[in-house]
PDB file of C-alpha atoms and ligand atoms in Angstrom:
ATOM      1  CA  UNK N   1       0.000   0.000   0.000  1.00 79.00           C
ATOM      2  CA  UNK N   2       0.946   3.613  -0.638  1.00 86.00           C
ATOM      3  CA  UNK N   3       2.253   5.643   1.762  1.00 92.00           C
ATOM      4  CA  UNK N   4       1.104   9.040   1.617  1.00 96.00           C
ATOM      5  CA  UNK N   5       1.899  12.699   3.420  1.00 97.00           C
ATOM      6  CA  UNK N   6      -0.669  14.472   5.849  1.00 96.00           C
ATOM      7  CA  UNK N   7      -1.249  16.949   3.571  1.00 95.00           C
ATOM      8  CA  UNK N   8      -2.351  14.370   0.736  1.00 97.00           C
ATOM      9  CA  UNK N   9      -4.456  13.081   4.287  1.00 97.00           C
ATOM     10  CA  UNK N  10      -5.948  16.299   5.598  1.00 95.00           C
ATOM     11  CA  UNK N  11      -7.061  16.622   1.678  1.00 93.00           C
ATOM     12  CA  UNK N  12      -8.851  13.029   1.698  1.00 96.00           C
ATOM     13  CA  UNK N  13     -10.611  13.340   4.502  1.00 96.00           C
ATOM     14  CA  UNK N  14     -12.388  16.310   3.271  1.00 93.00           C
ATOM     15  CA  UNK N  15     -13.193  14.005  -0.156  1.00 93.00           C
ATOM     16  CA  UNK N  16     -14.201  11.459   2.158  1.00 95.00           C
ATOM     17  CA  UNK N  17     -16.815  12.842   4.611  1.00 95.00           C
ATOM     18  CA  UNK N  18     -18.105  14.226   0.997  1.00 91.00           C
ATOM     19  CA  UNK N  19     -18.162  10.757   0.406  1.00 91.00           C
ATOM     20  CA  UNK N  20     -15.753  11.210  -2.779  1.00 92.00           C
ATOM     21  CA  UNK N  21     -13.242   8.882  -2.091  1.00 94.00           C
ATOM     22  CA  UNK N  22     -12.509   6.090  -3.694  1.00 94.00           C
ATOM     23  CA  UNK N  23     -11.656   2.795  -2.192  1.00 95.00           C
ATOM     24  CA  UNK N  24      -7.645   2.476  -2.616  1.00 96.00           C
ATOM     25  CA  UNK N  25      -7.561   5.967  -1.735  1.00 96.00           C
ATOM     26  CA  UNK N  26      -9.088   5.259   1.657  1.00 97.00           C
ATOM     27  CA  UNK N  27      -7.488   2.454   2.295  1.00 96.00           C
ATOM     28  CA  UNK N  28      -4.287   4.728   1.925  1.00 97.00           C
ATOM     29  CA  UNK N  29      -5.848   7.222   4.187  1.00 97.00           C
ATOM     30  CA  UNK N  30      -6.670   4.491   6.703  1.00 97.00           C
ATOM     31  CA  UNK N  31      -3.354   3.168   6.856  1.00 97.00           C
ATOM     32  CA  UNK N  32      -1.646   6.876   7.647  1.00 97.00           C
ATOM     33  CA  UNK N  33      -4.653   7.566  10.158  1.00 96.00           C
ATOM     34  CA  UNK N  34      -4.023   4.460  11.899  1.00 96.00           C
ATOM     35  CA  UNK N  35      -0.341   5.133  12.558  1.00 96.00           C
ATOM     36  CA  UNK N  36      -0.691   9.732  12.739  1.00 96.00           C
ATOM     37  CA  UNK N  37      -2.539  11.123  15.736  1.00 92.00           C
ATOM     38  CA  UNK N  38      -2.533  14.309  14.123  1.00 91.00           C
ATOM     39  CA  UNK N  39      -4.466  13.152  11.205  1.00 95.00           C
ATOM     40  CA  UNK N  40      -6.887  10.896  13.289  1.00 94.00           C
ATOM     41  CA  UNK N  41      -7.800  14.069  15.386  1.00 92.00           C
ATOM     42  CA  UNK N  42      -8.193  16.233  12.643  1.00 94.00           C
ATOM     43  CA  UNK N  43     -10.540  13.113  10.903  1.00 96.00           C
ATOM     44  CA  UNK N  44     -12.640  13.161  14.193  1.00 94.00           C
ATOM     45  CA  UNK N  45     -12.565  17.291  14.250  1.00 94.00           C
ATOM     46  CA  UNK N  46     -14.236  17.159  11.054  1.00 95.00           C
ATOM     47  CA  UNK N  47     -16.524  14.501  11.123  1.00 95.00           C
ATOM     48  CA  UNK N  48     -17.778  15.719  13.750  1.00 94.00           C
ATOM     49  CA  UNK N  49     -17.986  19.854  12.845  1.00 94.00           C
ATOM     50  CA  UNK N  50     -20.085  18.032   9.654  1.00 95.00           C
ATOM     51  CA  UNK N  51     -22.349  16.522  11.891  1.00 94.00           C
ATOM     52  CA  UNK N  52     -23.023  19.307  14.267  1.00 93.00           C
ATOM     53  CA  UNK N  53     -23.502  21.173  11.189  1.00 93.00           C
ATOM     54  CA  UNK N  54     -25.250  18.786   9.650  1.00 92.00           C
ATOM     55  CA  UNK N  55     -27.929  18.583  12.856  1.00 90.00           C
ATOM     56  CA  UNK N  56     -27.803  22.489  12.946  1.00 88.00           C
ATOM     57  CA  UNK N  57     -29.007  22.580   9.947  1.00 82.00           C
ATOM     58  CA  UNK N  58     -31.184  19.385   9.206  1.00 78.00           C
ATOM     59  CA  UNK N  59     -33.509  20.687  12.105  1.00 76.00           C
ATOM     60  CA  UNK N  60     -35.817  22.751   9.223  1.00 83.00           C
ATOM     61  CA  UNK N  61     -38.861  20.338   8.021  1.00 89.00           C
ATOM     62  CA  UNK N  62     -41.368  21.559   6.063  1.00 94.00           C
ATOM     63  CA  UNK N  63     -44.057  23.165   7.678  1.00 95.00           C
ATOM     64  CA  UNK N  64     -47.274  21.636   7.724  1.00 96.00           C
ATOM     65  CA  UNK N  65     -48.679  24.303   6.129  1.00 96.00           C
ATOM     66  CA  UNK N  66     -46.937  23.664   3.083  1.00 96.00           C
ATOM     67  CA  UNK N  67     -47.154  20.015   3.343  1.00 95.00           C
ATOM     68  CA  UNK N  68     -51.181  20.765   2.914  1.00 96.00           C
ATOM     69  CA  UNK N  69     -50.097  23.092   0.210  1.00 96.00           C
ATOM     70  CA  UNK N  70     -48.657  20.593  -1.642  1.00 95.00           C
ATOM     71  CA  UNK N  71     -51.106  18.132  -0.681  1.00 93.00           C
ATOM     72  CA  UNK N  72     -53.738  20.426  -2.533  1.00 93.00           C
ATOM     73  CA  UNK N  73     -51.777  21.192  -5.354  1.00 93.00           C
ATOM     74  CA  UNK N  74     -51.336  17.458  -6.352  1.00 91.00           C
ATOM     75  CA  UNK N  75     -55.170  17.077  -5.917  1.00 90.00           C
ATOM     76  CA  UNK N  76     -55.236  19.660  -8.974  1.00 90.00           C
ATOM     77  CA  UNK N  77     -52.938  18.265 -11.404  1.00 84.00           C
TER      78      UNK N  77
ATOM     79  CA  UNK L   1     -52.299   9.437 -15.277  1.00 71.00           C
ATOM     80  CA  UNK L   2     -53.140   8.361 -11.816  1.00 85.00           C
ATOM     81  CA  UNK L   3     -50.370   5.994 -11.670  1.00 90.00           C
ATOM     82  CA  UNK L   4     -47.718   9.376 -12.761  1.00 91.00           C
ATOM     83  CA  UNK L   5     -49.235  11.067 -10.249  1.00 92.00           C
ATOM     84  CA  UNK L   6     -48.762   8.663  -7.468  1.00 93.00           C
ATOM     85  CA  UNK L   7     -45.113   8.426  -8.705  1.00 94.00           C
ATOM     86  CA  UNK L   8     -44.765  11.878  -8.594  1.00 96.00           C
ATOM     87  CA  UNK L   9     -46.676  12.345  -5.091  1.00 96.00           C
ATOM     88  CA  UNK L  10     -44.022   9.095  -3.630  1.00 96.00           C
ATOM     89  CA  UNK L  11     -41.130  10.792  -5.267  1.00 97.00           C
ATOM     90  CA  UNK L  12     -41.930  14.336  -4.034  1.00 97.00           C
ATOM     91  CA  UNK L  13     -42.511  13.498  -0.295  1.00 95.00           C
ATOM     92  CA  UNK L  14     -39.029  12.227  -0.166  1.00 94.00           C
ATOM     93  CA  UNK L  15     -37.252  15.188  -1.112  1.00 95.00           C
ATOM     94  CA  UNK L  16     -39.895  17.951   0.306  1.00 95.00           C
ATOM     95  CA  UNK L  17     -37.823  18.823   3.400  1.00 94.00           C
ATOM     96  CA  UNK L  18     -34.289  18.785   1.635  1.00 94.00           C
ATOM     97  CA  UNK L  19     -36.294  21.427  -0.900  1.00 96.00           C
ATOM     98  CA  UNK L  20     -37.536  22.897   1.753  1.00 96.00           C
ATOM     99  CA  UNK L  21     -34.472  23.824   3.571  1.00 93.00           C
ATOM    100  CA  UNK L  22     -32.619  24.424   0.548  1.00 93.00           C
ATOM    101  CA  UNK L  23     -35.126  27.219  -0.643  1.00 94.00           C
ATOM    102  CA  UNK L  24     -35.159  28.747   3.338  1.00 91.00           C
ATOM    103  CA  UNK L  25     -31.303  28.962   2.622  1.00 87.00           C
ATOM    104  CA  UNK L  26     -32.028  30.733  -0.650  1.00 87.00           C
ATOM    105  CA  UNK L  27     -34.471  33.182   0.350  1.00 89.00           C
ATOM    106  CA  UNK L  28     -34.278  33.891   3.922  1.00 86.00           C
ATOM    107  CA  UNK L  29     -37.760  34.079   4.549  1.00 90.00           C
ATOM    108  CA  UNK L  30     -39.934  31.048   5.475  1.00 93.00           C
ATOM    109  CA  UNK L  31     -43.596  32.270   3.466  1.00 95.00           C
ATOM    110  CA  UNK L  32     -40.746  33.081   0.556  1.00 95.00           C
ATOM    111  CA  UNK L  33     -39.607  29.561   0.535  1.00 96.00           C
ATOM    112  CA  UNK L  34     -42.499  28.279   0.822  1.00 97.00           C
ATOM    113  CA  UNK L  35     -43.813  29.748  -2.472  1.00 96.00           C
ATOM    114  CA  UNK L  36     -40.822  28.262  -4.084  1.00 97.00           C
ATOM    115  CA  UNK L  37     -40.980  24.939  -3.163  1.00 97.00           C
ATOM    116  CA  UNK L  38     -44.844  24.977  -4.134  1.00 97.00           C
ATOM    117  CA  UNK L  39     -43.800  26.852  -7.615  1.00 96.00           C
ATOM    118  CA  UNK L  40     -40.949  24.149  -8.178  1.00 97.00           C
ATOM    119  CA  UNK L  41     -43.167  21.615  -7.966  1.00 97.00           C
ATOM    120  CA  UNK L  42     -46.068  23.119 -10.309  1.00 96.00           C
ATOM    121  CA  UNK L  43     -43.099  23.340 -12.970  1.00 96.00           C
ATOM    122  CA  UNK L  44     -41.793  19.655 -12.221  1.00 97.00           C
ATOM    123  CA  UNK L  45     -44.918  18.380 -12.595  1.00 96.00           C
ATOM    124  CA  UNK L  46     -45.715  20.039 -15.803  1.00 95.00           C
ATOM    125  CA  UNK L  47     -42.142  17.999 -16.769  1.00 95.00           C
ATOM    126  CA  UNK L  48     -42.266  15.279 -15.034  1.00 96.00           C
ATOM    127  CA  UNK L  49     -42.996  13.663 -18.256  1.00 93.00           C
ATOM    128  CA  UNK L  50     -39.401  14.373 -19.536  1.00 93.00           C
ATOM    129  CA  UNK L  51     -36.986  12.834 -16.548  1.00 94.00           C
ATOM    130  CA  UNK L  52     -36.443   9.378 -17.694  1.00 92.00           C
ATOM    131  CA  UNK L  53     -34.143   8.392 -14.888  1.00 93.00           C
ATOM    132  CA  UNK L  54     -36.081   8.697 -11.228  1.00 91.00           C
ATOM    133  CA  UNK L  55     -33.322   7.650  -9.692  1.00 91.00           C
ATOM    134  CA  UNK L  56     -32.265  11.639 -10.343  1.00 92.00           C
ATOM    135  CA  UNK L  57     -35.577  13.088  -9.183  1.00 96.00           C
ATOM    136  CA  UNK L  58     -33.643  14.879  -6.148  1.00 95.00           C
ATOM    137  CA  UNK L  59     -31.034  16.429  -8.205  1.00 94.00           C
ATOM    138  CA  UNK L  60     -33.643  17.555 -11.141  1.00 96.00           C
ATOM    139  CA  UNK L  61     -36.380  18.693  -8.671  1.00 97.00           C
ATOM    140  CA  UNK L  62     -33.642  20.906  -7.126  1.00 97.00           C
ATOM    141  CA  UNK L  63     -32.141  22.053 -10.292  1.00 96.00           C
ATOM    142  CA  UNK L  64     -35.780  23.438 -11.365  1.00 97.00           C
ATOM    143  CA  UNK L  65     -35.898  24.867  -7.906  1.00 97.00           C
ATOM    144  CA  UNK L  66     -32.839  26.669  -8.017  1.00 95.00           C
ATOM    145  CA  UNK L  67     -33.694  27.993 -11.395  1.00 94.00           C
ATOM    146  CA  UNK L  68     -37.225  29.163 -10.542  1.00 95.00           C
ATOM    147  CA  UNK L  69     -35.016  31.170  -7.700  1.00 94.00           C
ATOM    148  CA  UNK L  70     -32.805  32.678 -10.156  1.00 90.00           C
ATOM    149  CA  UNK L  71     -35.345  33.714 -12.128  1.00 88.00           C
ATOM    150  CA  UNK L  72     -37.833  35.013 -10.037  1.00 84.00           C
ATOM    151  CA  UNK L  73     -36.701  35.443  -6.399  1.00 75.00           C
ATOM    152  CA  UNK L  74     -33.220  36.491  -6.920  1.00 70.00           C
ATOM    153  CA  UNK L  75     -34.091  39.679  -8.645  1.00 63.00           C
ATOM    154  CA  UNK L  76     -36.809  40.451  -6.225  1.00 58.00           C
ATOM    155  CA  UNK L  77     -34.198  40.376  -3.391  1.00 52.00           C
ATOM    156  CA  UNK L  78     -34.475  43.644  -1.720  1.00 49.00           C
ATOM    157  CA  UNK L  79     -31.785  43.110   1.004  1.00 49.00           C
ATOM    158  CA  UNK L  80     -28.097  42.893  -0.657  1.00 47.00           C
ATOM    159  CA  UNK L  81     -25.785  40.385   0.264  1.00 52.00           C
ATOM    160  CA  UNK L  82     -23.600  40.708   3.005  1.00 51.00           C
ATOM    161  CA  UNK L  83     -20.578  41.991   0.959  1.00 48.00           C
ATOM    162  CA  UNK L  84     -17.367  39.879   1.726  1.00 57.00           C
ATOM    163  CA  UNK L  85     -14.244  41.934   0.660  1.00 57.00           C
ATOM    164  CA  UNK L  86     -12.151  39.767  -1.473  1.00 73.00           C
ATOM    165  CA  UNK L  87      -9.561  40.408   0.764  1.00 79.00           C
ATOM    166  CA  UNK L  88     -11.273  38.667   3.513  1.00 81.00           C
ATOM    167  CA  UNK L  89     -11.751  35.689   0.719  1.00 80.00           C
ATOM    168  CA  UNK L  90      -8.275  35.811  -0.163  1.00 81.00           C
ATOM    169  CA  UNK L  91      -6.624  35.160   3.544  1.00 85.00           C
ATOM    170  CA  UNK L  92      -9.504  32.528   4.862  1.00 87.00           C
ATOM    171  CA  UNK L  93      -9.277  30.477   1.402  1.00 87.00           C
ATOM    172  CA  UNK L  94      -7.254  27.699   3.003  1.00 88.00           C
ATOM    173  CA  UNK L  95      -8.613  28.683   7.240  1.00 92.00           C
ATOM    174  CA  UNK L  96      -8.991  25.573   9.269  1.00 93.00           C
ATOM    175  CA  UNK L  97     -10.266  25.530  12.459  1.00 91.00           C
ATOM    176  CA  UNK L  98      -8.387  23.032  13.397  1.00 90.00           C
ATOM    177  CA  UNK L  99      -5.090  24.239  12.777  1.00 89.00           C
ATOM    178  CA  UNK L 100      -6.263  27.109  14.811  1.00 87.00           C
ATOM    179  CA  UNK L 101      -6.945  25.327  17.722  1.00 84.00           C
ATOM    180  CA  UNK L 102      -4.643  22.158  17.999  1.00 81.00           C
ATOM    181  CA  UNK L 103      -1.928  25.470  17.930  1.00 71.00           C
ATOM    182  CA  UNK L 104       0.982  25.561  20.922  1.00 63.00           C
ATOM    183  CA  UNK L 105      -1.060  29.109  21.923  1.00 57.00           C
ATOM    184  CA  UNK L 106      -3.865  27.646  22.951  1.00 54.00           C
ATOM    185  CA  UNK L 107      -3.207  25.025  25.646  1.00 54.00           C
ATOM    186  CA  UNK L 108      -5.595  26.290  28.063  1.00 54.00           C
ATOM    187  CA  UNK L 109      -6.565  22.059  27.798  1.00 55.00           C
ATOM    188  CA  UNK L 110      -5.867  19.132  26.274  1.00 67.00           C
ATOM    189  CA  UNK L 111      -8.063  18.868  23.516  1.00 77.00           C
ATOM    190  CA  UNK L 112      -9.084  22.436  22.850  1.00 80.00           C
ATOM    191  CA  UNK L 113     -10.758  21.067  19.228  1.00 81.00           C
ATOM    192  CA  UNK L 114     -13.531  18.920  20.731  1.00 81.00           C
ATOM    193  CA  UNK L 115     -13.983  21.143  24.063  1.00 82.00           C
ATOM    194  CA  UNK L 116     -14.584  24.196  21.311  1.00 86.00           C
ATOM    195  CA  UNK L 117     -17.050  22.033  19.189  1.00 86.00           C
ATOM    196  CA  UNK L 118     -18.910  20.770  22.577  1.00 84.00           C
ATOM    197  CA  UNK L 119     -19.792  24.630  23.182  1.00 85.00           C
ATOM    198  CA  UNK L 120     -20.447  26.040  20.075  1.00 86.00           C
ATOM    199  CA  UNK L 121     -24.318  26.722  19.669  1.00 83.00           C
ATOM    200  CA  UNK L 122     -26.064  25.323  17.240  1.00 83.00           C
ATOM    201  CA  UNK L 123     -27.755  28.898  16.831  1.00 84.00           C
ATOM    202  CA  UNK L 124     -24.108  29.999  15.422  1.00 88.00           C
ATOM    203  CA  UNK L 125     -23.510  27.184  13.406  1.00 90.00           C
ATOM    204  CA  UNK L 126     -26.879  27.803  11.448  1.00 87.00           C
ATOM    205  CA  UNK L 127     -25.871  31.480  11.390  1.00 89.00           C
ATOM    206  CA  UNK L 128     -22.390  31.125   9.996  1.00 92.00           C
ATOM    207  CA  UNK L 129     -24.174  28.712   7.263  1.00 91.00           C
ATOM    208  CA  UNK L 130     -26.834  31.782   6.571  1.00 87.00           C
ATOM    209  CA  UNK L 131     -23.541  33.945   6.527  1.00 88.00           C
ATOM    210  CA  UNK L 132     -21.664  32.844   3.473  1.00 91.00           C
ATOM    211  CA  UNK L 133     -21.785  34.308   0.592  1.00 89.00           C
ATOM    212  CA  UNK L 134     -24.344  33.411  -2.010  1.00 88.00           C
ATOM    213  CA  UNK L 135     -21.758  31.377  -4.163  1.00 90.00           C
ATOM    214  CA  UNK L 136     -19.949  29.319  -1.250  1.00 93.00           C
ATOM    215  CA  UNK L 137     -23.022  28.823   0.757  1.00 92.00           C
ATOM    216  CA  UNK L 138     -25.302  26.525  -2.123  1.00 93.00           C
ATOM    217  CA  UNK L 139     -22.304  24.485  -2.943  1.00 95.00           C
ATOM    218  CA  UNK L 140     -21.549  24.091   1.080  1.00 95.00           C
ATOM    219  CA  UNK L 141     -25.651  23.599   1.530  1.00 94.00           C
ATOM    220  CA  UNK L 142     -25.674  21.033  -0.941  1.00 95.00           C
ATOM    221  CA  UNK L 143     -22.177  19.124  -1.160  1.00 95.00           C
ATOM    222  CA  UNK L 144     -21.861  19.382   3.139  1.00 93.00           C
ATOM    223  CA  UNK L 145     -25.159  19.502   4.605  1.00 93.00           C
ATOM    224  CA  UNK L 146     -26.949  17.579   2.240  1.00 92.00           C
ATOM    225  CA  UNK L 147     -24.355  15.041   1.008  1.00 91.00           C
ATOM    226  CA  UNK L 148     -25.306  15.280  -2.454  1.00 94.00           C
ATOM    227  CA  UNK L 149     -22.579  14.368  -4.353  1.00 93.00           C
ATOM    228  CA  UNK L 150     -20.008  16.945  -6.689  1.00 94.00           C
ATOM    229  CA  UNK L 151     -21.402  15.444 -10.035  1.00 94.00           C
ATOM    230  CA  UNK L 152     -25.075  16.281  -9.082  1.00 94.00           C
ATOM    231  CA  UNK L 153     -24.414  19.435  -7.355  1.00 96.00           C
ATOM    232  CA  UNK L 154     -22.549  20.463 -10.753  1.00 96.00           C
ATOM    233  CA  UNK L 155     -25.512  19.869 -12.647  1.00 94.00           C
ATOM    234  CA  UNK L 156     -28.149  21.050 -10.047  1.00 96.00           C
ATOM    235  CA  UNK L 157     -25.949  25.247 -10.069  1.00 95.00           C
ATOM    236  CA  UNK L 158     -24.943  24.460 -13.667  1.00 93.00           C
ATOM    237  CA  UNK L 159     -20.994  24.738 -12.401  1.00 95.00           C
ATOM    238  CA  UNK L 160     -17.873  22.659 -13.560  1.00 97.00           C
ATOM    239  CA  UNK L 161     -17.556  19.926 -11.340  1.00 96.00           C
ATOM    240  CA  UNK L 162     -13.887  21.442 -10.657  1.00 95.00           C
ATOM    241  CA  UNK L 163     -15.983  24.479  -9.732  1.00 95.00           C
ATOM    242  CA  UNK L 164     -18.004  23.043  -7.381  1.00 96.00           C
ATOM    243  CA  UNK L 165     -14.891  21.399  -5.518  1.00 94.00           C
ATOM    244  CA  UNK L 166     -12.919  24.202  -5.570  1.00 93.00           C
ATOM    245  CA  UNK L 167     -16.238  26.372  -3.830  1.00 94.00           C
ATOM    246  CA  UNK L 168     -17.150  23.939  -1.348  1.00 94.00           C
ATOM    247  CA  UNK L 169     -13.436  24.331  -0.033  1.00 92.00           C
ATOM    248  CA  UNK L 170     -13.115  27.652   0.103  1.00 93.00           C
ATOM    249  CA  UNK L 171     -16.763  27.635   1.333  1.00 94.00           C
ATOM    250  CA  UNK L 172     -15.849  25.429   4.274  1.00 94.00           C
ATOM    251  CA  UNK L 173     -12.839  27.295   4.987  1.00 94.00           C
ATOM    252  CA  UNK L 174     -14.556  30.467   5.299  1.00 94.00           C
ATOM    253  CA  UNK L 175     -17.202  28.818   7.505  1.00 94.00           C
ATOM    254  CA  UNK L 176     -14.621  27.370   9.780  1.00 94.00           C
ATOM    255  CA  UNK L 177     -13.055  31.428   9.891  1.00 94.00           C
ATOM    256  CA  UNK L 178     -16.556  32.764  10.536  1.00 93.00           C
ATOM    257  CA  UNK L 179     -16.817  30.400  13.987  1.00 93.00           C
ATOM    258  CA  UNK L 180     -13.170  30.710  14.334  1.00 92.00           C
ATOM    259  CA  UNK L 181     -14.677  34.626  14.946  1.00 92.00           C
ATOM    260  CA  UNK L 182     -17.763  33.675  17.046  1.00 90.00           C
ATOM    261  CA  UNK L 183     -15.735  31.437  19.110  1.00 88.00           C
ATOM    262  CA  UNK L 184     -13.659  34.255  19.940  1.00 88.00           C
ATOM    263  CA  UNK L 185     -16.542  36.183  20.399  1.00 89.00           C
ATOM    264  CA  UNK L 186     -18.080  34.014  23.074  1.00 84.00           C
ATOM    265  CA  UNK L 187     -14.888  33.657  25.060  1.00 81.00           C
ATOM    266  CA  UNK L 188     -14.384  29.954  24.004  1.00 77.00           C
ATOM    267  CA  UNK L 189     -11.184  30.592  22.725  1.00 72.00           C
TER     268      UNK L 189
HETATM  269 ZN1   ZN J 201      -0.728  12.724   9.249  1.00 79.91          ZN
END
């Protein structure tokens, strides 16, 4: 397996909580997390910034009132 | 033309909140993006005809969503964007947060990263989202919060894929500046 630098890392572990990564690639980045604390905490840093963003965020559902506006509008077509 | 409609009706219900919460993003105003989720779907029903592929209904429902915003709510904007400087654009391009914190000056603990992530507010992370600039915050709404991938967002903004990538980045480097600021702010820091 590849070895690879923590700046290649830092860059796939954005690409992979975007879920762009391809396989070999994060194998690669699994090997250099496993064996670089820096890297690892950075990994958990983000991952979890995206998820606390991600709940921020993901708290908005549609009102009902627009669920019932919808509801009508499909009634019409 | 029943059975379209129940496809339709299935296919819409899964994506109404992610529309939904992509249009509040857009416009700011809940009864605004409320009108443009109901207008999107009027005009994706009219075409539903057209999409051959359902499996994309998500990316082409929000593509005619962000279009209908473009072309109607966009101009009516009264408010102007908060006006970045490119200056400020220029130095945050590559900001990390993390870099920030896991730095020798701040050793006020051992893990200053996740201590600063256990306080932030969820209030200021919506707020820094609402904060970026038009361009940075769709790809960042999409790509980050939504985890739709480059390819689609690409096609739902009409950008290069390279475009997209290179947004989100910045995007997420400018976020991580703007609670870099709040944190700082609130005495976290
Ligand atoms: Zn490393």
């Amino acid at each position: 397996m590849k070895t690879i630098s923590c700046y290649e890392a830092v860059k796939r572990i954005f690409e992979l909580l975007e879920g762009e990564l391809t396989r070999t690639k994060k194998e690669e980045l699994d090997g250099h997390i496993s064996t670089c604390r820096d890297c690892c905490n950075r990994f958990e840093f983000e991952e979890l910034l995206k998820k606390k963003l991600q709940k921020a965020s993901g708290q908005e559902k549609t009102p009902k009132r627009l669920v019932k506006r919808i509801d009508s509008l499909l009634k019409s077509f | 033309m029943e059975k379209k409609k129940e496809e339709f009706s299935i296919l819409l219900r899964n994506c109404m909140d992610v529309m939904y919460r992509v249009a509040l993003r857009r416009t700011n105003e809940k009864s605004k993006a409320e009108d443009l989720v109901a207008e999107s779907c009027l005009k994706a029903w009219k075409s539903f005809g057209n999409l051959r592929d359902h499996k994309s209904f998500k990316s082409w429902i929000l593509r005619i969503l962000t279009n209908t915003y473009i072309s109607h709510y966009r101009k009516a904007k009264t408010t102007p964007e908060p006006i970045y400087e490119s200056e400020f654009l220029k130095e945050n391009e590559d900001f990390s947060l993390f870099e920030q914190l896991s730095s020798p000056f701040v050793l006020y603990n051992t893990n200053p990263e996740k201590e600063f992530l256990n306080k932030i507010f969820s209030i200021d992370l919506k707020k820094a989202v609402d904060s970026l600039p038009e361009a940075y915050g769709e790809v960042v709404t999409l790509c980050c919060l939504e985890d739709i991938p480059y390819k689609e967002a690409a096609k739902i903004l009409k950008l290069p894929v390279g475009t997209v990538r290179s947004r989100l980045h910045r995007g997420k480097a400018i976020l991580q500046k703007i609670l870099w600021e709040y944190g700082k702010e609130r005495r976290y820091i």
